[in-house]
PDB file of C-alpha atoms in Angstrom:
ATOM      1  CA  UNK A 259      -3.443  49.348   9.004  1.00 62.00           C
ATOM      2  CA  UNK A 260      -3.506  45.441   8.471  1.00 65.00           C
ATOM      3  CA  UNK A 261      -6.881  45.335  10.066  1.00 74.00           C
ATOM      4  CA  UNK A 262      -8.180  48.342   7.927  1.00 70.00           C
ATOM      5  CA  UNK A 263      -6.958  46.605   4.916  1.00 79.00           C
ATOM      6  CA  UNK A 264      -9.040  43.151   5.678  1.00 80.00           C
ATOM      7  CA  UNK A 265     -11.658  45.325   6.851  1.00 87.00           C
ATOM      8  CA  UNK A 266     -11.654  47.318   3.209  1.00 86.00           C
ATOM      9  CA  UNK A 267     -11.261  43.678   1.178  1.00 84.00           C
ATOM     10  CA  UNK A 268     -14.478  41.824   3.287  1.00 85.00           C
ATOM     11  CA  UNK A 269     -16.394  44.646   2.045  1.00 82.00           C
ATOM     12  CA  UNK A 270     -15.291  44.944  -1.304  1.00 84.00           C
ATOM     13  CA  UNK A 271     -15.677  40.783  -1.740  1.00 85.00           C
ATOM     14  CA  UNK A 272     -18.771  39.677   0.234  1.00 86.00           C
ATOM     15  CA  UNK A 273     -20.742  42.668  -1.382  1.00 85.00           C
ATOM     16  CA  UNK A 274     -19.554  42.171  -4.752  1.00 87.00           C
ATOM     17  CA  UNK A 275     -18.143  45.861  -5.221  1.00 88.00           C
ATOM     18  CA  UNK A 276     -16.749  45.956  -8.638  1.00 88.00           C
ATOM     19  CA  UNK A 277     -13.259  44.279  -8.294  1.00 87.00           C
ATOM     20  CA  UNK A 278     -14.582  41.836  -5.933  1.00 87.00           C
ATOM     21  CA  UNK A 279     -14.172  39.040  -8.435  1.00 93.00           C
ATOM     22  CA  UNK A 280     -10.552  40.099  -9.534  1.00 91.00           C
ATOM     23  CA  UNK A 281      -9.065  40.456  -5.725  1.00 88.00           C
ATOM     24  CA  UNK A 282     -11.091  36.518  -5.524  1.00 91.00           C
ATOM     25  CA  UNK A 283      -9.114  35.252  -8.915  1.00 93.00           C
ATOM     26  CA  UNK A 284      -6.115  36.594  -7.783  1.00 92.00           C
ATOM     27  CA  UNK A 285      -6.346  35.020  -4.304  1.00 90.00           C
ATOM     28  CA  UNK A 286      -7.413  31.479  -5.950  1.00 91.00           C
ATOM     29  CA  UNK A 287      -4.311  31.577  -7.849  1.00 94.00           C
ATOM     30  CA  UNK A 288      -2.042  32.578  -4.724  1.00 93.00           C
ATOM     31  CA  UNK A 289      -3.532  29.342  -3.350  1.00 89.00           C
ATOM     32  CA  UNK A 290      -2.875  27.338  -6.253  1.00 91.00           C
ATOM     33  CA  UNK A 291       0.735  28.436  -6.225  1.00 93.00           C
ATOM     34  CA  UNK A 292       1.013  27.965  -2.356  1.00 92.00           C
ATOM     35  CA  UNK A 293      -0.162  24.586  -2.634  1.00 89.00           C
ATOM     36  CA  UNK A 294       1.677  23.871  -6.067  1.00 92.00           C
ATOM     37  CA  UNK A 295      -1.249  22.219  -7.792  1.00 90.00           C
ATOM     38  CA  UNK A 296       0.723  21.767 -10.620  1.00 88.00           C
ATOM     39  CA  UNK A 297       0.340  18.417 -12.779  1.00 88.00           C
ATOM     40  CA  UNK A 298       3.473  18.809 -14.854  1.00 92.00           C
ATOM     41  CA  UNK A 299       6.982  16.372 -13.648  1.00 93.00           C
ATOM     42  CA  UNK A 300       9.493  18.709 -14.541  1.00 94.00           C
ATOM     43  CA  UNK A 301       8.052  21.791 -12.719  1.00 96.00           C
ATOM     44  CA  UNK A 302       5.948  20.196  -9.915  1.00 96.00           C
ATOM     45  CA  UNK A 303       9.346  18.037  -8.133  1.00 96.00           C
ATOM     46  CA  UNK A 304       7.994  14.870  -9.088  1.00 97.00           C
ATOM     47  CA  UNK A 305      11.157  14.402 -11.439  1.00 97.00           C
ATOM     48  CA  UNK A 306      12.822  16.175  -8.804  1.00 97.00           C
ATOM     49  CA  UNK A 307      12.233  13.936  -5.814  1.00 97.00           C
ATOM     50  CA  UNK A 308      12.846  10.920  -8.152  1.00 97.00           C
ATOM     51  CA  UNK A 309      16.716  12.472  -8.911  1.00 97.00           C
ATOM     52  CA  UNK A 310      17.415  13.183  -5.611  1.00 97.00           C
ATOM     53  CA  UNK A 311      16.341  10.133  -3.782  1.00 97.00           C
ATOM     54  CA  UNK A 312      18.230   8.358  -6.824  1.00 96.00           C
ATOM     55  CA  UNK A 313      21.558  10.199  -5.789  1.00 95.00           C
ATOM     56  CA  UNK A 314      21.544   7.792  -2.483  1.00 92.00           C
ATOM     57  CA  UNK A 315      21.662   4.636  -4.157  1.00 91.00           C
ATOM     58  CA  UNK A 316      19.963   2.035  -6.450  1.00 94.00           C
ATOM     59  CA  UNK A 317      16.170   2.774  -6.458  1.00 97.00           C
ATOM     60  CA  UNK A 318      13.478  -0.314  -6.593  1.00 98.00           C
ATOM     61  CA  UNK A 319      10.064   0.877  -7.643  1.00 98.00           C
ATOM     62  CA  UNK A 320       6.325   0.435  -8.451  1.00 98.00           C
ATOM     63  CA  UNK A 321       4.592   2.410 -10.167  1.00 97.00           C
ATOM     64  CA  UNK A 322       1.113   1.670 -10.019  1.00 97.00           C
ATOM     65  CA  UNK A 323      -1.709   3.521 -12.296  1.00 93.00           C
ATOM     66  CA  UNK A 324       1.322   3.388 -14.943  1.00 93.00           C
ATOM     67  CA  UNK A 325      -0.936   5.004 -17.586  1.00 91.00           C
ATOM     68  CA  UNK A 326       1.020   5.711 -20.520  1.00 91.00           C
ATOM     69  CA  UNK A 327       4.613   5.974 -19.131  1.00 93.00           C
ATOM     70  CA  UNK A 328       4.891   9.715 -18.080  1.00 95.00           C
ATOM     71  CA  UNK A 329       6.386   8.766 -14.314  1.00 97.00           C
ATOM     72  CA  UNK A 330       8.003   5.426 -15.413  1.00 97.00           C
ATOM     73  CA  UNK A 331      10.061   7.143 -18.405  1.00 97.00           C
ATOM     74  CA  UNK A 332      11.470  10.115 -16.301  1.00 97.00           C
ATOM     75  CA  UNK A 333      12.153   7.503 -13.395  1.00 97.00           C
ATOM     76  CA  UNK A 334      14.537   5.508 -15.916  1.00 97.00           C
ATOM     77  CA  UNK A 335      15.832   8.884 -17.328  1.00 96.00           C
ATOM     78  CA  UNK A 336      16.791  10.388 -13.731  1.00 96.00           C
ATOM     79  CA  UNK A 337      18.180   6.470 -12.263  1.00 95.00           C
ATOM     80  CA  UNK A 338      21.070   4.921 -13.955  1.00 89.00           C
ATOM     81  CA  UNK A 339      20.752   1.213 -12.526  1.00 93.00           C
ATOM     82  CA  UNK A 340      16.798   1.740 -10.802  1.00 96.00           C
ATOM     83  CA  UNK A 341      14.369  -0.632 -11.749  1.00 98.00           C
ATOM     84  CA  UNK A 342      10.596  -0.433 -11.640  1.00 98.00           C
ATOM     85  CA  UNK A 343       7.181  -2.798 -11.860  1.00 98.00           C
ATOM     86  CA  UNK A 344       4.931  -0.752 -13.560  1.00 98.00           C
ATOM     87  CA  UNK A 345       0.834  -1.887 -13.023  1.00 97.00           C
ATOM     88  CA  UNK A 346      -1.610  -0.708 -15.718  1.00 94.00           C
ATOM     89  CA  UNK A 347      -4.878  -2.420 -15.979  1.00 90.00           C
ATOM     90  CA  UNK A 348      -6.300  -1.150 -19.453  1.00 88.00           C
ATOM     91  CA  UNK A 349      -5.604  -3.006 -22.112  1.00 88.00           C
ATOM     92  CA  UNK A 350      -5.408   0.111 -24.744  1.00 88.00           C
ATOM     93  CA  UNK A 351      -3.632   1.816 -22.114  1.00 89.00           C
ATOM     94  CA  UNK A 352      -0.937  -0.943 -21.228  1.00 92.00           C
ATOM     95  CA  UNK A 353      -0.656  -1.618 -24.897  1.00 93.00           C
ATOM     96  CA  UNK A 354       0.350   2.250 -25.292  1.00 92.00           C
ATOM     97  CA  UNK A 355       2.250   2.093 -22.086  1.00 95.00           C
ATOM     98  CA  UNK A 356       4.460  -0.960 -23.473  1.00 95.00           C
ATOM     99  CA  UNK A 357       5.130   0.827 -26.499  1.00 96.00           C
ATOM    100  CA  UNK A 358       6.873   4.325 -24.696  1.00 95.00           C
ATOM    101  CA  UNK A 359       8.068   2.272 -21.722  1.00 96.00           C
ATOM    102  CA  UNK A 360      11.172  -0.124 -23.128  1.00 94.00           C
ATOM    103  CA  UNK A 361      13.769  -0.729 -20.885  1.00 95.00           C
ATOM    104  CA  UNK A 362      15.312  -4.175 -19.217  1.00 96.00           C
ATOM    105  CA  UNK A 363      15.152  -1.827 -16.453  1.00 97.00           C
ATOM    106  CA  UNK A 364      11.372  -2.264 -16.393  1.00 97.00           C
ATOM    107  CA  UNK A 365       8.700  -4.916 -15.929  1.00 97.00           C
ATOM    108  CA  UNK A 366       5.231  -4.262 -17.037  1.00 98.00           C
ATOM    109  CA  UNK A 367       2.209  -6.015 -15.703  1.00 97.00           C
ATOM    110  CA  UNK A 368      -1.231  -5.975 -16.984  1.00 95.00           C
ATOM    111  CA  UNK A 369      -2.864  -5.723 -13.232  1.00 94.00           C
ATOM    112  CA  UNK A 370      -4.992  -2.996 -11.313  1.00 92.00           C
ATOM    113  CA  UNK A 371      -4.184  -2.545  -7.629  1.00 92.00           C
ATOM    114  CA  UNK A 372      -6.126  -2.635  -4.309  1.00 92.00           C
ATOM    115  CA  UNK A 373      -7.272  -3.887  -0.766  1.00 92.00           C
ATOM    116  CA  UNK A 374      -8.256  -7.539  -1.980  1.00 91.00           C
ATOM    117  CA  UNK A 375      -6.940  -9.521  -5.402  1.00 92.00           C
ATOM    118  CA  UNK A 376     -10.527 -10.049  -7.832  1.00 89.00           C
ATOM    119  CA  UNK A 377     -12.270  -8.849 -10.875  1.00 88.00           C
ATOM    120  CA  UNK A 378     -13.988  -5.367 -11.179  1.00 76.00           C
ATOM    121  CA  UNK A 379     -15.014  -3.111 -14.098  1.00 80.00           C
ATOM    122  CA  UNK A 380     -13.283   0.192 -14.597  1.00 70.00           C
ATOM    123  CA  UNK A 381     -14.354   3.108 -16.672  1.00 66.00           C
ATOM    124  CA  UNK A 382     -12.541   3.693 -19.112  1.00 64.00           C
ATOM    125  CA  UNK A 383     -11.980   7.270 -21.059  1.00 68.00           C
ATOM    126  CA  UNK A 384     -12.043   6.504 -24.784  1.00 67.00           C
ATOM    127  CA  UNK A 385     -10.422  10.257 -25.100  1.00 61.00           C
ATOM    128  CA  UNK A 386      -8.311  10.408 -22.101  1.00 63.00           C
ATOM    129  CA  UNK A 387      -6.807   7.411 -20.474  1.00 60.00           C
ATOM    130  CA  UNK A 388      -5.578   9.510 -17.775  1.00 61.00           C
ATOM    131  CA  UNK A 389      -8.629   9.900 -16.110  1.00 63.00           C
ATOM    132  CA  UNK A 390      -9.906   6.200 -16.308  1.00 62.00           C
ATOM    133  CA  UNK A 391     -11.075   5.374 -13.091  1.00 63.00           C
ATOM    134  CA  UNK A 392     -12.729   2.410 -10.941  1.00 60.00           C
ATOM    135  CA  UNK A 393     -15.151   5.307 -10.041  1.00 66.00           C
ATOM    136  CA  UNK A 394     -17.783   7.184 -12.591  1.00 70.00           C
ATOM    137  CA  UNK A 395     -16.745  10.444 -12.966  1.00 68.00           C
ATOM    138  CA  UNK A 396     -19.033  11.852 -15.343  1.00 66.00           C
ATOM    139  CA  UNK A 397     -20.578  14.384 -13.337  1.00 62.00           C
ATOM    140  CA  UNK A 398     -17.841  15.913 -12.442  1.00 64.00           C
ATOM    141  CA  UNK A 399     -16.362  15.971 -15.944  1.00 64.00           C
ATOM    142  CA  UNK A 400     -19.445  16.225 -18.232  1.00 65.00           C
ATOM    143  CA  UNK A 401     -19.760  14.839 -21.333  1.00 71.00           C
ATOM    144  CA  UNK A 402     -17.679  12.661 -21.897  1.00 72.00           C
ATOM    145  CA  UNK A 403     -17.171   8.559 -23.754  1.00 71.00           C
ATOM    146  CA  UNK A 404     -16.464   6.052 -20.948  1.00 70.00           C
ATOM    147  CA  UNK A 405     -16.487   2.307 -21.575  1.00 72.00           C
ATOM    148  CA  UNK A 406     -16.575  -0.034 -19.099  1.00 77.00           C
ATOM    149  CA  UNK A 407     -13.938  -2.494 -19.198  1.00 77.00           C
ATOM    150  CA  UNK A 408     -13.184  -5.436 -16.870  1.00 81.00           C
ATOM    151  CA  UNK A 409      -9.683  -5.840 -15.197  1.00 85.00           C
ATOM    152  CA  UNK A 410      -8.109  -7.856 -12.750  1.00 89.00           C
ATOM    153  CA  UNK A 411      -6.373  -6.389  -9.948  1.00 92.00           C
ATOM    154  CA  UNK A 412      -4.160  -7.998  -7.236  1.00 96.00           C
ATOM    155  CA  UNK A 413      -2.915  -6.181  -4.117  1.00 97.00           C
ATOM    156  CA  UNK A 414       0.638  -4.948  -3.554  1.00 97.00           C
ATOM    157  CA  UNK A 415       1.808  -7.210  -1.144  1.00 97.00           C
ATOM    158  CA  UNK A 416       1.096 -10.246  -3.030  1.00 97.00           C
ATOM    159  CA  UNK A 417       2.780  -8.477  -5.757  1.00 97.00           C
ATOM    160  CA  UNK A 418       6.209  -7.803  -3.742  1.00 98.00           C
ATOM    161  CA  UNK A 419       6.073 -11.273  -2.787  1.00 97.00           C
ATOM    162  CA  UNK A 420       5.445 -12.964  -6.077  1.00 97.00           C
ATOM    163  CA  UNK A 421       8.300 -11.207  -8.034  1.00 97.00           C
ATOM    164  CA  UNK A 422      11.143 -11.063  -4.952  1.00 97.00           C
ATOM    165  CA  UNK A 423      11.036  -7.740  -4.211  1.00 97.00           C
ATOM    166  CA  UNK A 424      11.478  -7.446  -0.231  1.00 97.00           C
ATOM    167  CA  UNK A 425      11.768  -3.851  -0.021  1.00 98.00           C
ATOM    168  CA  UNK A 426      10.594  -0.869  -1.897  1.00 98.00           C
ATOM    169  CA  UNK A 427      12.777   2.342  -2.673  1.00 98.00           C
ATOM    170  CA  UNK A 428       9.668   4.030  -4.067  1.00 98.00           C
ATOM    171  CA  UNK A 429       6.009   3.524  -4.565  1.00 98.00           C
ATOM    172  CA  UNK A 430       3.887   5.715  -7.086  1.00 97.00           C
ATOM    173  CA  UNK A 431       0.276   5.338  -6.967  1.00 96.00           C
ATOM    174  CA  UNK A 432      -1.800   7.503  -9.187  1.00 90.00           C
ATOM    175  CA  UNK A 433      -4.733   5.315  -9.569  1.00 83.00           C
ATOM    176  CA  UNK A 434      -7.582   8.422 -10.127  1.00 80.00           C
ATOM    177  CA  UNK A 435      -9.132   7.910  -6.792  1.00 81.00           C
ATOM    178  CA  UNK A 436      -8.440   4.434  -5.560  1.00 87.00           C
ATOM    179  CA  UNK A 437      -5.009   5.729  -4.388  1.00 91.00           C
ATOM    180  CA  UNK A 438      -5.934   5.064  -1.176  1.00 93.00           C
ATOM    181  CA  UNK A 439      -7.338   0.876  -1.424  1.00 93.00           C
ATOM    182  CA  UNK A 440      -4.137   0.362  -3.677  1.00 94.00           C
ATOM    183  CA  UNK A 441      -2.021   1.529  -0.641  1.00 97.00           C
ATOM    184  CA  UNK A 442      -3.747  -0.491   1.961  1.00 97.00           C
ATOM    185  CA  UNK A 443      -2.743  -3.380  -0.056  1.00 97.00           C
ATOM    186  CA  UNK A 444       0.787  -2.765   1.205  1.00 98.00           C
ATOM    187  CA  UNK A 445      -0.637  -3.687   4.324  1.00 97.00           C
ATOM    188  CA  UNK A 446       2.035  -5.430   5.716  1.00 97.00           C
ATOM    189  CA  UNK A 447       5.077  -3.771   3.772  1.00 98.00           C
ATOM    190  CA  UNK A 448       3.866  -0.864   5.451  1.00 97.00           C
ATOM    191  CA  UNK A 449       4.171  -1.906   9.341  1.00 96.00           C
ATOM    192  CA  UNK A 450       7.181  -3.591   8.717  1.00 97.00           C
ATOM    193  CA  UNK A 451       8.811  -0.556   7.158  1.00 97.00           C
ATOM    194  CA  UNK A 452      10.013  -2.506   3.886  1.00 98.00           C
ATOM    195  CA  UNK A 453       8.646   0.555   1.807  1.00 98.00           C
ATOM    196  CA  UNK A 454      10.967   3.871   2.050  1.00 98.00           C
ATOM    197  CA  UNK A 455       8.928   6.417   0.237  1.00 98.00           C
ATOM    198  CA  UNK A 456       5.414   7.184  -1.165  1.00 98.00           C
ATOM    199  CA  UNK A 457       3.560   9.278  -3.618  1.00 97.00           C
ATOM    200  CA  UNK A 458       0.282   9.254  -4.148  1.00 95.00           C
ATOM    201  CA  UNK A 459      -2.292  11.820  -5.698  1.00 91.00           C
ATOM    202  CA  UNK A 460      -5.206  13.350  -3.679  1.00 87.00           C
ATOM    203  CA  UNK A 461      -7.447  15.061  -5.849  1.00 82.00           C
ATOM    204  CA  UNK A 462     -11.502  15.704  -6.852  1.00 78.00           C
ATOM    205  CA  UNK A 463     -11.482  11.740  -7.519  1.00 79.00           C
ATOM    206  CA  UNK A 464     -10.508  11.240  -4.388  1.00 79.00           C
ATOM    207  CA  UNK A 465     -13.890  12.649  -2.782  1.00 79.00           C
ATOM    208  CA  UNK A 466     -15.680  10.571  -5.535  1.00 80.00           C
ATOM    209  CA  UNK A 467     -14.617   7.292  -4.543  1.00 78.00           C
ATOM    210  CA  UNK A 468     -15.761   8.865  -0.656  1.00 89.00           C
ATOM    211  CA  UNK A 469     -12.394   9.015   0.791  1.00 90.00           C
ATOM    212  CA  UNK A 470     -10.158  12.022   2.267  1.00 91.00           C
ATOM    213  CA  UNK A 471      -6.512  13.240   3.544  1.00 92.00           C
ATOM    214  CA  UNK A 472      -7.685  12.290   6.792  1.00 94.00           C
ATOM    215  CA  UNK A 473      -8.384   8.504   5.628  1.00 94.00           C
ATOM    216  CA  UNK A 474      -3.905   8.621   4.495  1.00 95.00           C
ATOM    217  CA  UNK A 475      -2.951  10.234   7.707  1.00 95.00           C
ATOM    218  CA  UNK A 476      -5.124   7.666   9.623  1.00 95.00           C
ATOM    219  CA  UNK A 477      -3.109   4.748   7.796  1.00 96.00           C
ATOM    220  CA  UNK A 478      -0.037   5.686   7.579  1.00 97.00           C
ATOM    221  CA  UNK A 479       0.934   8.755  10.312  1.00 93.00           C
ATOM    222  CA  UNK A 480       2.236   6.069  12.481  1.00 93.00           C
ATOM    223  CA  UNK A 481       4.995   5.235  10.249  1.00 95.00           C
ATOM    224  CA  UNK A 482       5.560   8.126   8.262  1.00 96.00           C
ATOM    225  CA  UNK A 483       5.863  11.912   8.321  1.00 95.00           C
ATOM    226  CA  UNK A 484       3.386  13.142   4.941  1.00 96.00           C
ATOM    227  CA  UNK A 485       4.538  15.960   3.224  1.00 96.00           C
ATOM    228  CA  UNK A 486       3.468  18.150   0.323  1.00 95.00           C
ATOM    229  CA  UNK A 487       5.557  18.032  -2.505  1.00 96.00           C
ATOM    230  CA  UNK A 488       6.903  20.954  -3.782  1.00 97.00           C
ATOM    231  CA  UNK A 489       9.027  21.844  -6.643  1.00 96.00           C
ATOM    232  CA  UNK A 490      12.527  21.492  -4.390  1.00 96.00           C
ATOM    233  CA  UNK A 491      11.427  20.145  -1.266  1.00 96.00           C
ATOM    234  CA  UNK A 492       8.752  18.181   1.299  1.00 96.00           C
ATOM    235  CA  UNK A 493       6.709  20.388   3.518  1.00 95.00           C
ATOM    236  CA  UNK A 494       5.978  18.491   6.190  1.00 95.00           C
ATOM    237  CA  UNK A 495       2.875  18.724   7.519  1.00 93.00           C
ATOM    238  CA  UNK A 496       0.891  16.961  10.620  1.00 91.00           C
ATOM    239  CA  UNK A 497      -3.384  17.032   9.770  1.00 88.00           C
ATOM    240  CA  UNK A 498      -5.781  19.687  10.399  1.00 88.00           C
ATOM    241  CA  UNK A 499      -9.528  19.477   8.633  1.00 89.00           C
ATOM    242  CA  UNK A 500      -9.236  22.647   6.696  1.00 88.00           C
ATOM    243  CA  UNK A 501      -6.840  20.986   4.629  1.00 87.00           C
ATOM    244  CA  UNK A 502      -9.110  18.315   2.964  1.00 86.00           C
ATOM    245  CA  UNK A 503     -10.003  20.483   0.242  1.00 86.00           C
ATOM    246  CA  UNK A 504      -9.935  17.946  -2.709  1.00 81.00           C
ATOM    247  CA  UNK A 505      -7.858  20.434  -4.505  1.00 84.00           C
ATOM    248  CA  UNK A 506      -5.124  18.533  -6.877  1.00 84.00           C
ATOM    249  CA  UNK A 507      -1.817  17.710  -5.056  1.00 89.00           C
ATOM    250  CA  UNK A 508       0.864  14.885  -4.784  1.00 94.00           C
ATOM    251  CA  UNK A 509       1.374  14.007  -1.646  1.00 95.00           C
ATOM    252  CA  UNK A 510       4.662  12.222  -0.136  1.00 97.00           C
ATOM    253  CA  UNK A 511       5.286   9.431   3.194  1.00 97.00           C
ATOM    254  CA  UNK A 512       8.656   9.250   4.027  1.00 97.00           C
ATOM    255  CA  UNK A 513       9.021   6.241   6.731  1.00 97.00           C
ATOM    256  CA  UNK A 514      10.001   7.860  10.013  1.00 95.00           C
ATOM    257  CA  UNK A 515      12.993   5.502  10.736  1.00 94.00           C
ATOM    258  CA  UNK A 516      14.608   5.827   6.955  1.00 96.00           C
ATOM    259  CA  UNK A 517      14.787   9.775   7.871  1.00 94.00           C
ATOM    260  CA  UNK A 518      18.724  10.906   8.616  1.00 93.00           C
ATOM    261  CA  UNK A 519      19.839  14.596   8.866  1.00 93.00           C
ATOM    262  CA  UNK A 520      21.474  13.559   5.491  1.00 95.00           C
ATOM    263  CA  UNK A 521      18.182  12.999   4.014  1.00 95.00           C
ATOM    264  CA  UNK A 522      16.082  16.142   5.656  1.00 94.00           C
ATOM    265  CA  UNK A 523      18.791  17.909   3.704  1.00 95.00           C
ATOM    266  CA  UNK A 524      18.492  15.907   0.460  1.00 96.00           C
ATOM    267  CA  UNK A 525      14.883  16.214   0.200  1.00 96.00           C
ATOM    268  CA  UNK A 526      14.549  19.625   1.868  1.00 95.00           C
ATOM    269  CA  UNK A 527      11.904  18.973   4.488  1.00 94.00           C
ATOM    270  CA  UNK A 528      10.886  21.575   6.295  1.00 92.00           C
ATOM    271  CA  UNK A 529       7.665  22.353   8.710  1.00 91.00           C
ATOM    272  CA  UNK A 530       4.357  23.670   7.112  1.00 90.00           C
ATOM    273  CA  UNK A 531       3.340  27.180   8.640  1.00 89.00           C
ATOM    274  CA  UNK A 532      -0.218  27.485   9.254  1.00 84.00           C
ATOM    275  CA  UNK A 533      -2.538  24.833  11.010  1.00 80.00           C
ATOM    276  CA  UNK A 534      -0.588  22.063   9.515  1.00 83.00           C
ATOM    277  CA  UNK A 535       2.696  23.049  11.500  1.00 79.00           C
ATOM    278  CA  UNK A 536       0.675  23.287  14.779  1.00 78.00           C
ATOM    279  CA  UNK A 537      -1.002  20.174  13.673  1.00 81.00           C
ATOM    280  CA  UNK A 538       2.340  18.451  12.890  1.00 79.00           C
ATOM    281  CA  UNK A 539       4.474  19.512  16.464  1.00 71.00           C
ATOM    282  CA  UNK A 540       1.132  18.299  18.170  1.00 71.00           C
ATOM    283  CA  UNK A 541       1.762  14.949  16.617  1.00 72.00           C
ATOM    284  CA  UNK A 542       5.541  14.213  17.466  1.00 67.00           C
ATOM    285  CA  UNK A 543       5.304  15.959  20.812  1.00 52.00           C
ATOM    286  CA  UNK A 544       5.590  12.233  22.269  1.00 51.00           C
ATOM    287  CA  UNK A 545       8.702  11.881  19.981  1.00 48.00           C
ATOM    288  CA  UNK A 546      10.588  14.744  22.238  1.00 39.00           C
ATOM    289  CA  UNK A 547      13.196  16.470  20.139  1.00 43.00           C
ATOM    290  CA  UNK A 548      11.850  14.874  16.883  1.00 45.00           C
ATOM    291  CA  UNK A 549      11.008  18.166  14.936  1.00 45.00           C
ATOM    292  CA  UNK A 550      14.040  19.578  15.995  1.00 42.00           C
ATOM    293  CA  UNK A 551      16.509  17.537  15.849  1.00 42.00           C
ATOM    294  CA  UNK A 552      15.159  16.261  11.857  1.00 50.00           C
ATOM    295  CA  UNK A 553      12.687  18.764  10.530  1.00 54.00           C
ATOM    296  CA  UNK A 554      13.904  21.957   9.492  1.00 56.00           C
ATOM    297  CA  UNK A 555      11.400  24.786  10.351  1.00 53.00           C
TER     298      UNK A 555
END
């Protein structure tokens, strides 16, 4: 019966037999849902994961691509003592940012993030701040007003070390693509385990500015276990190719030695099914015991 059924659906689909489309939509969505491509805090466990990593213990944080506030705001709302550096490079935008984002619980800094401290010009969307970006994204979005405005950025360990802060509860990057040079800036608070947890975005800008999953697991799989966020919980997963997609996720490291029973139970990790569990047991399989001893299946 089961092979009947994808038997009756290849036809229907691949010779566009009225309904094909439909059964397609339907399917797309399904994925969307399984892969919780939502954008939105309070429904995608980005507020979520903030609360329950804030139920531990006093949380230090950076937030870097601060935009307007959105992630800094529900970080001071969910932490009662956390503080966090917020980075924004835009002027307009940092100027909106420090009027939402008004707490002696937070430092803002005019700064961009990446690899190596300089100058560099950034598009930025007259209409929508959110998607200003280092990279020009015009045709993927269309029409729309960028301006090019230059910033300065610095790199995350220089940052850590200029204002004191030896070790990081939390780092937020949602820099529209150069997620992935801001984090290599934490070079060295990376390998020496000073940074606990990590969220960054993977999205369509990541393929413009010609990077991929592959190029976060290569960084940081050594250290951490990545995990798709969902709304109540981590899925752990280890890389498999089918999975750089470039569809819109947020995407968590949790640092391999900071993870305690206590904690695979706070955050609810558990194994991804699919090529990304086979991929994941592949990679701890020198760790013996690892997955099941910490990693709920």
């Amino acid at each position: 019966m089961k092979h009947l059924s994808a038997r009756m659906i290849d036809f229907i689909v691949k010779h566009r037999r009225p309904g094909s489309y439909a059964l397609y939509a339907i399917g797309q969505r399904i994925v969307s849902a399984y892969e919780n491509r939502d954008v939105v805090m309070t429904t995608n466990g980005e507020r979520w994961l903030i609360k329950q990593l804030a139920s531990v213990g006093r949380l230090e944080a950076f937030d870097v691509g601060a935009n307007q506030g959105e992630w800094a705001q529900n970080f001071l709302e969910c932490t009662k003592n956390g503080h966090v550096t917020c980075f924004e490079p835009v002027p307009t935008t940092f100027a909106a940012l420090s009027t939402a984002v008004q707490s002696e619980r937070a430092t803002l800094v005019q700064l961009g993030m990446g690899d190596t401290p300089g100058q560099i010009a950034i598009n930025s969307v007259v209409d929508n701040p959110h998607i200003s970006s280092l990279y020009d994204m015009r045709s993927y979005e269309g029409e729309i007003e960028v301006e090019k405005v230059d910033v300065s950025l610095s790199t995350g360990d220089v940052e850590m070390a200029k204002r004191n802060v030896s070790h990081l509860n939390m780092l937020k990057i949602d820099a529209e693509g150069h997620d992935f040079k801001a984090l290599t800036g934490f070079g060295d608070a990376l390998t020496e385990g000073r940074i606990d947890v990590i969220q960054f975005e993977y999205n369509y800008f990541t393929v413009i500015a010609r990077t991929a999953l592959r190029d976060f697991y290569d960084l940081l799989e050594e250290h951490f276990l990545l995990c798709r966020l969902l709304p109540q919980g981590l899925e752990v997963s280890g890389f498999h190719h089918s999975m750089d997609t470039f569809a819109q996720a947020n995407w968590i490291a949790v640092r391999k030695s900071f993870i305690t029973p206590e904690i695979v139970l706070l955050l609810n990790m558990r194994s991804a099914r699919g090529l990304g569990g086979v991929a994941l047991v592949k990679a701890l399989w020198p760790a013996a015991g690892f997955v099941d001893t910490k990693i709920r299946s």
